[in-house]
Coordinates of C-alpha atoms in Angstrom, one line a residue:
X1 CA -1.7 24.6 71.0
X2 CA -1.6 20.4 70.9
X3 CA -1.8 18.7 74.2
X4 CA 1.7 17.4 76.4
X5 CA -0.4 14.9 78.6
X6 CA -4.1 13.3 78.4
X7 CA -5.9 11.0 80.2
X8 CA -7.2 7.9 78.2
X9 CA -10.5 5.6 79.5
X10 CA -9.4 3.1 76.2
X11 CA -6.4 2.3 77.8
X12 CA -7.0 1.8 81.1
X13 CA -9.8 -0.3 80.5
X14 CA -8.1 -2.6 77.7
X15 CA -4.7 -2.2 80.3
X16 CA -7.3 -3.8 82.6
X17 CA -8.5 -6.5 80.8
X18 CA -5.7 -7.8 79.5
X19 CA -4.1 -8.2 83.7
X20 CA -7.6 -9.6 84.8
X21 CA -7.4 -12.1 81.9
X22 CA -3.8 -12.7 83.3
X23 CA -5.3 -13.2 86.8
X24 CA -7.9 -15.6 86.0
X25 CA -5.0 -17.8 83.9
X26 CA -3.5 -17.9 87.3
X27 CA -0.5 -17.2 85.6
X28 CA 1.2 -14.9 87.8
X29 CA 1.8 -15.7 91.7
X30 CA 3.5 -11.9 93.2
X31 CA 3.4 -8.4 91.8
X32 CA 4.5 -7.5 88.1
X33 CA 8.5 -6.7 87.5
X34 CA 9.6 -3.6 87.1
X35 CA 13.0 -3.8 85.2
X36 CA 14.9 -0.7 83.6
X37 CA 16.2 -3.6 81.2
X38 CA 12.9 -4.9 80.2
X39 CA 11.7 -1.3 79.6
X40 CA 14.2 -0.6 77.4
X41 CA 13.6 -3.9 75.7
X42 CA 10.0 -3.3 75.6
X43 CA 10.7 0.0 73.7
X44 CA 13.1 -1.5 71.3
X45 CA 10.2 -4.1 70.4
X46 CA 7.7 -2.0 69.9
X47 CA 9.5 0.9 68.0
X48 CA 10.4 -1.6 65.5
X49 CA 6.7 -3.6 65.3
X50 CA 5.4 -0.2 64.7
X51 CA 7.7 0.6 61.9
X52 CA 6.8 -3.0 60.1
X53 CA 2.8 -1.9 60.6
X54 CA 3.6 1.6 59.5
X55 CA 5.3 -0.1 56.0
X56 CA 2.5 -2.0 55.8
X57 CA -0.6 0.6 56.2
X58 CA 0.8 2.4 53.3
X59 CA 1.5 -0.2 51.0
X60 CA -2.4 0.2 51.7
X61 CA -3.0 -3.0 53.9
X62 CA -4.2 -1.1 57.4
X63 CA -6.7 -3.7 58.3
X64 CA -5.5 -6.9 60.8
X65 CA -7.4 -10.2 61.1
X66 CA -8.3 -12.0 64.1
X67 CA -5.7 -14.4 63.1
X68 CA -3.1 -11.4 62.4
X69 CA -4.0 -10.2 65.9
X70 CA -3.4 -13.1 68.0
X71 CA 0.1 -13.7 66.0
X72 CA 0.9 -9.9 67.6
X73 CA -0.1 -11.1 70.8
X74 CA 2.1 -14.8 70.7
X75 CA 4.9 -12.9 69.3
X76 CA 5.1 -10.3 72.3
X77 CA 4.5 -13.5 74.4
X78 CA 7.8 -15.3 72.7
X79 CA 10.2 -11.7 72.6
X80 CA 9.4 -11.6 76.5
X81 CA 11.1 -14.4 77.0
X82 CA 13.8 -13.3 74.6
X83 CA 14.2 -10.6 76.9
X84 CA 14.3 -12.0 79.8
X85 CA 16.7 -14.6 78.8
X86 CA 18.9 -11.6 77.5
X87 CA 18.6 -10.0 81.4
X88 CA 19.5 -12.8 83.0
X89 CA 22.2 -14.1 80.5
X90 CA 23.4 -10.1 80.2
X91 CA 23.2 -10.0 75.9
X92 CA 21.5 -7.3 74.2
X93 CA 18.2 -8.3 72.4
X94 CA 18.4 -8.4 69.1
X95 CA 14.5 -8.4 68.2
X96 CA 13.9 -9.9 64.5
X97 CA 9.9 -9.4 63.2
X98 CA 9.3 -13.2 62.4
X99 CA 6.4 -14.8 62.8
X100 CA 5.2 -11.4 63.5
X101 CA 1.8 -11.7 61.6
X102 CA 2.2 -15.3 60.5
X103 CA 1.4 -17.1 63.7
X104 CA 5.0 -19.1 63.0
X105 CA 6.9 -17.3 66.1
X106 CA 10.1 -18.6 66.8
X107 CA 11.5 -18.2 70.4
X108 CA 15.1 -17.9 71.0
X109 CA 15.1 -17.8 75.4
X110 CA 16.0 -19.8 78.0
X111 CA 15.0 -23.7 77.5
X112 CA 12.9 -23.6 81.1
X113 CA 11.0 -21.0 79.3
X114 CA 10.5 -21.8 76.2
X115 CA 9.3 -25.2 77.3
X116 CA 7.3 -23.8 80.2
X117 CA 5.9 -20.9 77.7
X118 CA 4.5 -23.8 75.3
X119 CA 2.9 -25.1 78.1
X120 CA 0.8 -22.1 79.2
X121 CA -1.9 -20.3 77.4
X122 CA -1.1 -16.6 78.9
X123 CA -0.7 -15.5 75.2
X124 CA -4.0 -16.8 73.6
X125 CA -5.6 -15.6 77.0
X126 CA -4.6 -11.9 76.5
X127 CA -5.6 -12.6 72.6
X128 CA -8.7 -13.7 73.3
X129 CA -9.3 -10.9 76.4
X130 CA -8.3 -8.1 73.5
X131 CA -10.8 -9.6 70.9
X132 CA -13.7 -9.7 73.8
X133 CA -13.0 -6.5 75.2
X134 CA -12.8 -4.5 71.4
X135 CA -16.1 -6.6 70.2
X136 CA -17.6 -5.4 74.1
X137 CA -16.5 -2.1 73.2
X138 CA -17.0 -1.4 69.8
X139 CA -20.2 0.8 69.7
X140 CA -18.2 3.2 72.5
X141 CA -17.7 6.8 70.3
X142 CA -14.2 7.0 72.7
X143 CA -12.6 3.8 71.0
X144 CA -13.9 4.8 67.5
X145 CA -12.5 8.3 67.8
X146 CA -9.2 6.0 68.1
X147 CA -6.4 5.2 66.0
X148 CA -7.5 1.4 66.1
X149 CA -3.6 0.5 66.2
X150 CA -3.0 2.3 69.9
X151 CA -5.2 0.2 71.5
X152 CA -4.1 -3.3 70.4
X153 CA -0.8 -1.8 71.2
X154 CA -1.6 -1.2 74.9
X155 CA -3.3 -4.4 74.9
X156 CA 0.3 -6.2 73.6
X157 CA 2.4 -3.9 76.4
X158 CA 0.5 -5.1 78.8
X159 CA 0.6 -8.8 77.7
X160 CA 4.9 -8.1 77.2
X161 CA 5.0 -7.0 80.3
X162 CA 3.1 -9.6 82.2
X163 CA 4.6 -12.4 80.5
X164 CA 8.1 -10.8 81.5
X165 CA 6.5 -11.3 85.3
X166 CA 5.7 -14.7 84.1
X167 CA 9.4 -15.6 82.8
X168 CA 11.1 -14.1 85.8
X169 CA 8.8 -15.7 88.5
X170 CA 9.6 -18.6 86.2
X171 CA 13.6 -18.8 86.7
X172 CA 12.8 -17.7 90.1
X173 CA 11.2 -20.6 91.2
X174 CA 13.8 -22.6 89.2
X175 CA 16.5 -21.2 91.9
X176 CA 17.7 -18.3 89.3
X177 CA 18.6 -14.8 90.6
X178 CA 17.4 -12.2 88.2
X179 CA 19.8 -9.3 88.1
X180 CA 18.1 -6.1 88.3
X181 CA 14.9 -7.2 88.9

């Protein structure tokens, strides 16, 4: 019988590494944003990303380079700005996967968010924190027993959530009222 519930110290540790990187960078002022609309956007985006990487894996290209991993962080960062923009404008998400692995990530977001996100290093700091965390734990038996995509996507999930929070805080600081947040 398969387990219906499990605990993951690996997931907890990588999530903490993301939160600490963002705290160290001073990117957030308050509590994290919790929004059903943004949670649904996260799910939609990550299902698409996992499907794309599964296609790649089926072609025999399972390993990701450090540059591709960094690109994934930049990608979810840009998509967080896009999701918050769509939330504010009551628009549906239409996440395309352009730039997901090549670092050429377009950003379709409110101009204030685009400018702000280009100024701060949240995505780069999260990517570096993940790579450092992964290197520091490479000998950990628990980590070696996992599909390598699981801790990576846990880190990306937290990067997305933290980026959404940074985007909401920026718009609120500019006087914008964010619906449902």
